[in-house]
Short mmCIF file of C-alpha atoms in Angstrom, two decimals:
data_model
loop_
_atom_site.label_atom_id
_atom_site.label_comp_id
_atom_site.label_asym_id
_atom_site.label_seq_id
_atom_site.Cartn_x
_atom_site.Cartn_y
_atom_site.Cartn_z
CA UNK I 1359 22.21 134.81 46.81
CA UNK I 1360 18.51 133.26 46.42
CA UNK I 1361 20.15 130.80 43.26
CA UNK I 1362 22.71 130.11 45.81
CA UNK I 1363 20.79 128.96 48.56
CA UNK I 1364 18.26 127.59 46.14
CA UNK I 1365 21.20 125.08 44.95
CA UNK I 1366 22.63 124.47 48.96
CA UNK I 1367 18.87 123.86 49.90
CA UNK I 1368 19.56 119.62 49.47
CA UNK I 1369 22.90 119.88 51.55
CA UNK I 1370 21.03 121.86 53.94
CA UNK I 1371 18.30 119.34 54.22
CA UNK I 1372 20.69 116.48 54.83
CA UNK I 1373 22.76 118.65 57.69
CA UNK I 1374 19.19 119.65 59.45
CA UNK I 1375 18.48 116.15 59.29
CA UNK I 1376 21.94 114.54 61.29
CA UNK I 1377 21.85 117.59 63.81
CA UNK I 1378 18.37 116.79 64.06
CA UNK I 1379 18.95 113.25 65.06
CA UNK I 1380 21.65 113.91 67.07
CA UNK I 1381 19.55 116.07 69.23
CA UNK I 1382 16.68 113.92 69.64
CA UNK I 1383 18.94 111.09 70.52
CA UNK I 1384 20.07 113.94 73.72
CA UNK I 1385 17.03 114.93 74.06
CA UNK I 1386 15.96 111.12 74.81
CA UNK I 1387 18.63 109.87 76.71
CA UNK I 1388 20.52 107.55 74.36
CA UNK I 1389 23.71 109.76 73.72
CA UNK I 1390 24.44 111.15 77.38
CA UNK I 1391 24.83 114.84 78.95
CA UNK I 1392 26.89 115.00 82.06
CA UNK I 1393 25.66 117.79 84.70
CA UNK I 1394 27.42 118.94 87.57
CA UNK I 1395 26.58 119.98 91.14
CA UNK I 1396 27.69 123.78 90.50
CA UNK I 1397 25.85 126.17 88.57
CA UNK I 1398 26.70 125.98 85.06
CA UNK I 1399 25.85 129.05 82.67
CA UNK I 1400 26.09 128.27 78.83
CA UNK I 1401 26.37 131.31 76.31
CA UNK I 1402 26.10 130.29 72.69
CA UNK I 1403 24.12 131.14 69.76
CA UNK I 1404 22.34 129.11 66.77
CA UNK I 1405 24.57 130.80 64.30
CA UNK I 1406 27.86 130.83 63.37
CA UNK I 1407 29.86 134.78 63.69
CA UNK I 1408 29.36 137.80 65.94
CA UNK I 1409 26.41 138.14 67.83
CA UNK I 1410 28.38 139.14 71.13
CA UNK I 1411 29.37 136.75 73.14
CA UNK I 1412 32.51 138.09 74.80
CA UNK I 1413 30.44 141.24 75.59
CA UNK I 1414 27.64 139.07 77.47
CA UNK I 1415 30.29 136.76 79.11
CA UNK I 1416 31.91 140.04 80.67
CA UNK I 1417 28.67 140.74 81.81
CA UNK I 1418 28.34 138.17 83.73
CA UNK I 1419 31.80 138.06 85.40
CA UNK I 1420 31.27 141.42 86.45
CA UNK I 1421 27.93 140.22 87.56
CA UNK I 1422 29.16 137.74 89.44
CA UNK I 1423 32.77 137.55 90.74
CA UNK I 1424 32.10 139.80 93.71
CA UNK I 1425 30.14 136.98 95.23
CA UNK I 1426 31.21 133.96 94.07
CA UNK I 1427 34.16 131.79 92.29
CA UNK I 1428 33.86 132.61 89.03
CA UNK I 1429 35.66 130.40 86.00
CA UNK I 1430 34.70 130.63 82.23
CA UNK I 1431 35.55 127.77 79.97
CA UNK I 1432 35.67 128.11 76.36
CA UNK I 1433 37.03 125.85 73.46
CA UNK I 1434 40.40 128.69 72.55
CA UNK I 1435 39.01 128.81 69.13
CA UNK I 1436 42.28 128.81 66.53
CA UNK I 1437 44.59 128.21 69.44
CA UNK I 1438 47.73 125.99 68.84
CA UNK I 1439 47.44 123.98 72.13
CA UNK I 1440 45.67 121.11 72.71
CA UNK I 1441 43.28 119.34 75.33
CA UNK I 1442 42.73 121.08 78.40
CA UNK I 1443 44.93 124.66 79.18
CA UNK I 1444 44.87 126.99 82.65
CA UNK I 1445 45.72 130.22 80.98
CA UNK I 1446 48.18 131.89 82.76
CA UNK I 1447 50.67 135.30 82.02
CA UNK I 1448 52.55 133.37 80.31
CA UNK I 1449 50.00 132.40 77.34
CA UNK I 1450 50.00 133.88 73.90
CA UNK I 1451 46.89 134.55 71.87
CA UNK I 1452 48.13 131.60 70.12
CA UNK I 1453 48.40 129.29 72.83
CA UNK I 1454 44.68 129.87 74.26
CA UNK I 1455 42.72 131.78 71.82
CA UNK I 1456 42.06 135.50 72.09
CA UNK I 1457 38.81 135.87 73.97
CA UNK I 1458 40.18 133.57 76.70
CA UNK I 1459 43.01 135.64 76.89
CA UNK I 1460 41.04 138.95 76.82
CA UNK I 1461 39.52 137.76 79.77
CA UNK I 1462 42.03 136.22 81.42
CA UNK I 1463 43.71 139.81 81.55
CA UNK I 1464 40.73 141.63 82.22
CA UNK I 1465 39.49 140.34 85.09
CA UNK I 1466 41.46 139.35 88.64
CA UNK I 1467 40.53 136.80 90.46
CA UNK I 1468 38.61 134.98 87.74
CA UNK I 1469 39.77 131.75 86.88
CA UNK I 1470 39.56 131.08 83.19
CA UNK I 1471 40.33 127.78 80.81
CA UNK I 1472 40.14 126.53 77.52
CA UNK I 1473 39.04 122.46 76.45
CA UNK I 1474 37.14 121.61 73.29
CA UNK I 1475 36.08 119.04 75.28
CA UNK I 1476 34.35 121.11 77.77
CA UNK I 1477 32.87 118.08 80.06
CA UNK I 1478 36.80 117.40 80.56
CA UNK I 1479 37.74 120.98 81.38
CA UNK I 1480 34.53 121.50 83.59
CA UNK I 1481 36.08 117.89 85.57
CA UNK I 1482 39.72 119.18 85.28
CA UNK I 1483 38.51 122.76 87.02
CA UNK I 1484 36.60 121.48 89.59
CA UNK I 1485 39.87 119.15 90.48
CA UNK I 1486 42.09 122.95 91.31
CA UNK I 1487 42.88 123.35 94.90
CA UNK I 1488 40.65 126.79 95.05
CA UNK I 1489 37.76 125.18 92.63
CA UNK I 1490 35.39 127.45 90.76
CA UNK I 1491 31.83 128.01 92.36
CA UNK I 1492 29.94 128.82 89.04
CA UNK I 1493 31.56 127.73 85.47
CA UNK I 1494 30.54 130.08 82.33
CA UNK I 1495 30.79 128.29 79.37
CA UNK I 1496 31.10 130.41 76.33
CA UNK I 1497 30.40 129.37 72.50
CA UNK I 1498 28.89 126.33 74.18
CA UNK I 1499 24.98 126.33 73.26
CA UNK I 1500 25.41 123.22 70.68
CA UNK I 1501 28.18 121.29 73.29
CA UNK I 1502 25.38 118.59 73.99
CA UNK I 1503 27.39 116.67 76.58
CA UNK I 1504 27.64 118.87 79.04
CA UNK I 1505 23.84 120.19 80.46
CA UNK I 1506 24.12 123.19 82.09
CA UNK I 1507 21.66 124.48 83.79
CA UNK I 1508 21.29 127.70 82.15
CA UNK I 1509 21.52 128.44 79.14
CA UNK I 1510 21.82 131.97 77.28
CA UNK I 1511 21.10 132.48 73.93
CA UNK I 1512 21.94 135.51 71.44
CA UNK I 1513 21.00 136.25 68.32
CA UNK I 1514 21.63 139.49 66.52
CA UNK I 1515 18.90 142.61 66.10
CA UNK I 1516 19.93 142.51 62.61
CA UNK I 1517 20.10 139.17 61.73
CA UNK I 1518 18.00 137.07 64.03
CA UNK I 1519 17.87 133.60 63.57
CA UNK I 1520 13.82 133.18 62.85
CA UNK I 1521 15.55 134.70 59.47
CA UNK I 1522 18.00 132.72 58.55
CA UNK I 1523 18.83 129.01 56.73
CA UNK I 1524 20.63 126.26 58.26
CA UNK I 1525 23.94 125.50 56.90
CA UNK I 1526 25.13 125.50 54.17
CA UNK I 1527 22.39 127.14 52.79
CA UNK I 1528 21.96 129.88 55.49
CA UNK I 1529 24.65 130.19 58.85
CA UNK I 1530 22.57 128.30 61.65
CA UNK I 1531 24.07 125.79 63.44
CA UNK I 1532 20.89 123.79 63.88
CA UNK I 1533 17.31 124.77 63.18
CA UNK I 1534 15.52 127.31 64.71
CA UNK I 1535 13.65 124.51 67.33
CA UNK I 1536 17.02 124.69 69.08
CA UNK I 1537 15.95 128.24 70.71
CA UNK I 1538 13.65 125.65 72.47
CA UNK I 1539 16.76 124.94 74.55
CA UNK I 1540 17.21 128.70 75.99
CA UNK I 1541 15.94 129.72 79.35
CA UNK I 1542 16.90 133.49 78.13
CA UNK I 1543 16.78 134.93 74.75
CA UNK I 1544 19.15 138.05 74.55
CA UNK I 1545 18.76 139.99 71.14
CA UNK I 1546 22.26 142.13 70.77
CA UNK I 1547 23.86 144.39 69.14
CA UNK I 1548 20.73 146.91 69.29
CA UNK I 1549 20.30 150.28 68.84
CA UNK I 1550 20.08 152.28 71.74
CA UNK I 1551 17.25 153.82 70.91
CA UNK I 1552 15.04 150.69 70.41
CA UNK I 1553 11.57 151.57 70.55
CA UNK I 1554 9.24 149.21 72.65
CA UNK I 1555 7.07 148.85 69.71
CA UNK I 1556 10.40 147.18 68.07
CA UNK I 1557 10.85 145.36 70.65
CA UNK I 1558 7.30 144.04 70.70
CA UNK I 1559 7.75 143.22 67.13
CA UNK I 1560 10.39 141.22 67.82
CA UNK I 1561 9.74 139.00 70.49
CA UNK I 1562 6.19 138.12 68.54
CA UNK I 1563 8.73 137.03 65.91
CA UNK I 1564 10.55 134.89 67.94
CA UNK I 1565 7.12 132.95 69.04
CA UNK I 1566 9.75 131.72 72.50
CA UNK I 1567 7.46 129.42 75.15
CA UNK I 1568 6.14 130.95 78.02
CA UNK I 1569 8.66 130.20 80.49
CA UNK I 1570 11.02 131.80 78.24
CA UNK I 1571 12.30 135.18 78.61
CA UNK I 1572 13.34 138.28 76.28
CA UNK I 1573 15.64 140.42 76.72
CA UNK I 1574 17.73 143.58 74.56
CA UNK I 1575 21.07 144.89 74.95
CA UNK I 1576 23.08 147.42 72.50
CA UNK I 1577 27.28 147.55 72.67
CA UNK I 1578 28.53 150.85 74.25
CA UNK I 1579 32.08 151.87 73.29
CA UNK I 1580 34.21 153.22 76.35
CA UNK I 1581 34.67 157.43 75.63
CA UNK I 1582 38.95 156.42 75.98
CA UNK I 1583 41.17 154.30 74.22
CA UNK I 1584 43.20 151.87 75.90
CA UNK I 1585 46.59 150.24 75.40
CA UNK I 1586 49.48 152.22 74.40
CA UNK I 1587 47.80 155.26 74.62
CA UNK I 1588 44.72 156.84 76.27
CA UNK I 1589 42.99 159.26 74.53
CA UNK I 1590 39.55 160.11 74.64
CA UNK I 1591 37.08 159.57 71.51
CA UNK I 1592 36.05 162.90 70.77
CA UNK I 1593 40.17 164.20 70.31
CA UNK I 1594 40.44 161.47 67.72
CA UNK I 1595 38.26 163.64 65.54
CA UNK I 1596 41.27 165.90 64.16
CA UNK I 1597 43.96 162.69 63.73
CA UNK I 1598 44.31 160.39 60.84
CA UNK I 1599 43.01 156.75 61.84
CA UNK I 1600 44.32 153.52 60.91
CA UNK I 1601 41.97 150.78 62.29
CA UNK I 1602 43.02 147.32 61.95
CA UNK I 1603 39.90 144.88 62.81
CA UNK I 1604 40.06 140.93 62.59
CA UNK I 1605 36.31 140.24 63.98
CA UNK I 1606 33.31 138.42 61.79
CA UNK I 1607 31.62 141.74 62.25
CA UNK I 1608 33.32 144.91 62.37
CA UNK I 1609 30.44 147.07 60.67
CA UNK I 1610 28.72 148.54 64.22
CA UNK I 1611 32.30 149.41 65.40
CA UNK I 1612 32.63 151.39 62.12
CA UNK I 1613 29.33 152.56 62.22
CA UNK I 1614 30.18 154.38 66.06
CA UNK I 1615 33.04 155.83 64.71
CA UNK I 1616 31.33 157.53 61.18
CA UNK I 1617 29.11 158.89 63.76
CA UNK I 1618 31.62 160.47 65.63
CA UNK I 1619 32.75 162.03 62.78
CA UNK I 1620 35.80 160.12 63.02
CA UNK I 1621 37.96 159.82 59.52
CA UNK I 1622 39.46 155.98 59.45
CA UNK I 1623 41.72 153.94 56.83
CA UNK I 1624 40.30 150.35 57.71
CA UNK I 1625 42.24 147.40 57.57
CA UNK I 1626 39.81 144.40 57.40
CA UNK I 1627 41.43 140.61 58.73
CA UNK I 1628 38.90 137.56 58.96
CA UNK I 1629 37.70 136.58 62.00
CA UNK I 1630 40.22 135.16 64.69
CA UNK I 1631 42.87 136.03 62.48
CA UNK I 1632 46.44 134.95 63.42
CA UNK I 1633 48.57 138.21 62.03
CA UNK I 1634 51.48 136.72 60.41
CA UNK I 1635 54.37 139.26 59.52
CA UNK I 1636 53.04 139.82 56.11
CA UNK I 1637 50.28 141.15 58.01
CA UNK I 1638 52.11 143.37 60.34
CA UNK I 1639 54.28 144.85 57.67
CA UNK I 1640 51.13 145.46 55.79
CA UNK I 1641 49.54 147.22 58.50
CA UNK I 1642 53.07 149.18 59.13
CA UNK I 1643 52.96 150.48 55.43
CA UNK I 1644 49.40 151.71 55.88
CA UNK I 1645 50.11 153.25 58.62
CA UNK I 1646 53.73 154.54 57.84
CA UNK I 1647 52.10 156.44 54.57
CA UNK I 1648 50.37 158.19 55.97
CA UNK I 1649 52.35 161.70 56.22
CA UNK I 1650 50.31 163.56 58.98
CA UNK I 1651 51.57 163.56 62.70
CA UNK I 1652 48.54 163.37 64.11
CA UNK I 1653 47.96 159.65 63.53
CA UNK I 1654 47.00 156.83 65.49
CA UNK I 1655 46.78 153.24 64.89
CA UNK I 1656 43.76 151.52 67.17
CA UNK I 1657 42.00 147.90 66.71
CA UNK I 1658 39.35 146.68 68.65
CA UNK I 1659 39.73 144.42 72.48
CA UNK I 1660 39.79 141.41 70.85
CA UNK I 1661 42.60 141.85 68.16
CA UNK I 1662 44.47 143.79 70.51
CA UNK I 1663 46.20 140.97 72.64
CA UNK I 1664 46.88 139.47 69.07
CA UNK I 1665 48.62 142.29 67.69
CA UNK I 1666 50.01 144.28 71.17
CA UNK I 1667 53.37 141.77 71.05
CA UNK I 1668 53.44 142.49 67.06
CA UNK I 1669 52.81 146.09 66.87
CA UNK I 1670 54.51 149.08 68.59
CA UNK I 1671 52.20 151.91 70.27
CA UNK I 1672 48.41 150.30 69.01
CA UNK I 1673 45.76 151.40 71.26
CA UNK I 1674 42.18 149.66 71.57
CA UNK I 1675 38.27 150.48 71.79
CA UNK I 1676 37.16 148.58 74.73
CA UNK I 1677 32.43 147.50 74.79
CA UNK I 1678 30.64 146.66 77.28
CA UNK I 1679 27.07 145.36 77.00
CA UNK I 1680 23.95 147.21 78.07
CA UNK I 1681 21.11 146.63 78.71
CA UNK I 1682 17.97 148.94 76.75
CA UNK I 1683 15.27 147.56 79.10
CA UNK I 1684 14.63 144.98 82.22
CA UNK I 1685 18.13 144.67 83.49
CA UNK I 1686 16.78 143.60 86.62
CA UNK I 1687 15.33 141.03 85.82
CA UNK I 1688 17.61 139.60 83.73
CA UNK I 1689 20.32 140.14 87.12
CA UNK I 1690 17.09 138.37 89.19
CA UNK I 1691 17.21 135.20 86.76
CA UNK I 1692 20.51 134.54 87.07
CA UNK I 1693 20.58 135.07 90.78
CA UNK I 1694 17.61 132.83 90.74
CA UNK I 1695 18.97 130.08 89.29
CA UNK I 1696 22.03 130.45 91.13
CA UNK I 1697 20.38 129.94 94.62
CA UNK I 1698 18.48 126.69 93.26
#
């Protein structure tokens, strides 16, 4: 890996330098950001994968969409549509992307879009009859021409980005200086049982300025499956598992279930993955050899309005994200900035 980054290092250089210069020339004025009169919360991250978005978007909606008019706009990553898309009952996983979709069906009375060009879909939302009040944009910390005025950044306990390269030699984005950006620094996908002395650790790592803010948060799994059948977590300990995952990082997910003792077959997809029937009937033989009655096929929230329309009686392991420390003041930020 160190010969391999050691021979990316140039390419690197060259990509740090044109993201560089294209945020300078933002940062300056001379290419333009477009802001809007309605508070606009970007969730993003400096590198590419995991590190928990959908989670921390969630959080928010359920934060906010007892109090306001709430619509998330994201760019339907892998979806076959084009330009800007209401998602509706009628949409596919295809036509919208699956996180869009996942929240689309997750949450009532919150609107939700999808636009790659997200200063287009933020114009086209704010055109509906019953407009949003507050727009969540998600994946959106690099979209330079649209300033929101707040911006949330992740990064991963286990792979924060004060560790990592730029691309190609490394997975950031942009550099580091980009965390410059952030209002709030959440680190995810903790452990629970974080010690403060971690934590301090951490945030001296992350050398944020002073006006910026730290905060942790660990995934919790929900103690039932959903989808075509509910059963709780601990009765899955005497069945045979199939678990079909299409996520950049499955490994905490499989870590929650070694820990419940849970025995699995795992059937790994990339990230985003579109099943195509190979796939299915793939996943059907799996799960067809295995002899044992007691056997259940689950996935995780994400895959599952992918593969629900593909695959006959698949349940799902819904997360949630939690907070280890300081959830109040995380809630009083965002109400903060709201009310300005």
């Amino acid at each position: 890996m160190k010969i391999l980054r050691f021979l990316l290092f140039p390419f690197a250089i060259l990509y740090d330098l044109i993201i560089s210069i294209r945020n300078f020339l933002f940062d300056v004025n001379i290419l333009r950001s477009i802001s809007f009169d309605i508070p606009v919360i970007a969730v993003g991250n400096l590198s590419v994968g995991g590190t928990g978005k959908s989670p921390q978007i969630e959080y928010l909606i359920r934060l906010l969409k007892n109090e306001h008019k709430v619509a998330v706009l994201s760019r339907g990553y892998k979806r076959k549509t084009k330009g800007f898309q209401l998602v509706n009952s009628t949409h596919s996983a295809e036509d919208v992307g699956d996180e869009p979709l996942q929240f689309f069906k997750k949450f009532d009375n919150v609107t939700v879009a999808v636009d790659a060009n997200r200063t287009n879909g933020i114009q086209q939302l704010l055109k509906l009859v019953d407009p949003p009040e507050i727009i969540l944009l998600d994946d959106a910390f690099q979209h330079r021409k649209v300033k929101a005025g707040f911006y949330i950044l992740l990064t991963k306990y286990d792979d924060l980005y004060v560790n990592d390269f730029i691309l190609p030699a490394g997975h950031l984005r942009e550099s580091r200086k980009g965390a410059k950006r952030a209002n709030i620094v959440v680190v995810t996908k903790c452990p629970q049982n974080l010690s403060d002395t971690e934590q301090n650790k951490i945030i001296k790592k992350l050398n944020l300025k002073s006006n910026q803010k730290v905060f942790f948060t660990a995934i919790d799994y929900d103690k039932k499956l959903k989808g075509s059948g509910e059963i709780s977590i601990e009765n899955l300990k005497n069945k045979e598992i199939v678990l079909v995952t299409g996520i950049a990082n499955p490994t905490p997910l499989l870590n929650y279930l070694s820990e419940e003792n849970i025995n699995f077959t795992h059937l790994k997809f990339p990230d985003h993955h579109n099943f195509t029937s190979e796939d299915i009937s793939r996943i059907h033989t799996v799960f067809n050899g295995i002899e044992s009655e007691e056997k259940i096929l689950i996935t995780t929230e994400k895959d599952y309005v992918r593969l629900k329309d593909k695959v006959a009686n698949i349940s799902y392991i819904a997360i949630k994200s939690i907070f280890l420390t300081d959830e109040k003041l995380f809630v009083f930020e965002i109400q903060e900035f709201i009310k300005k």
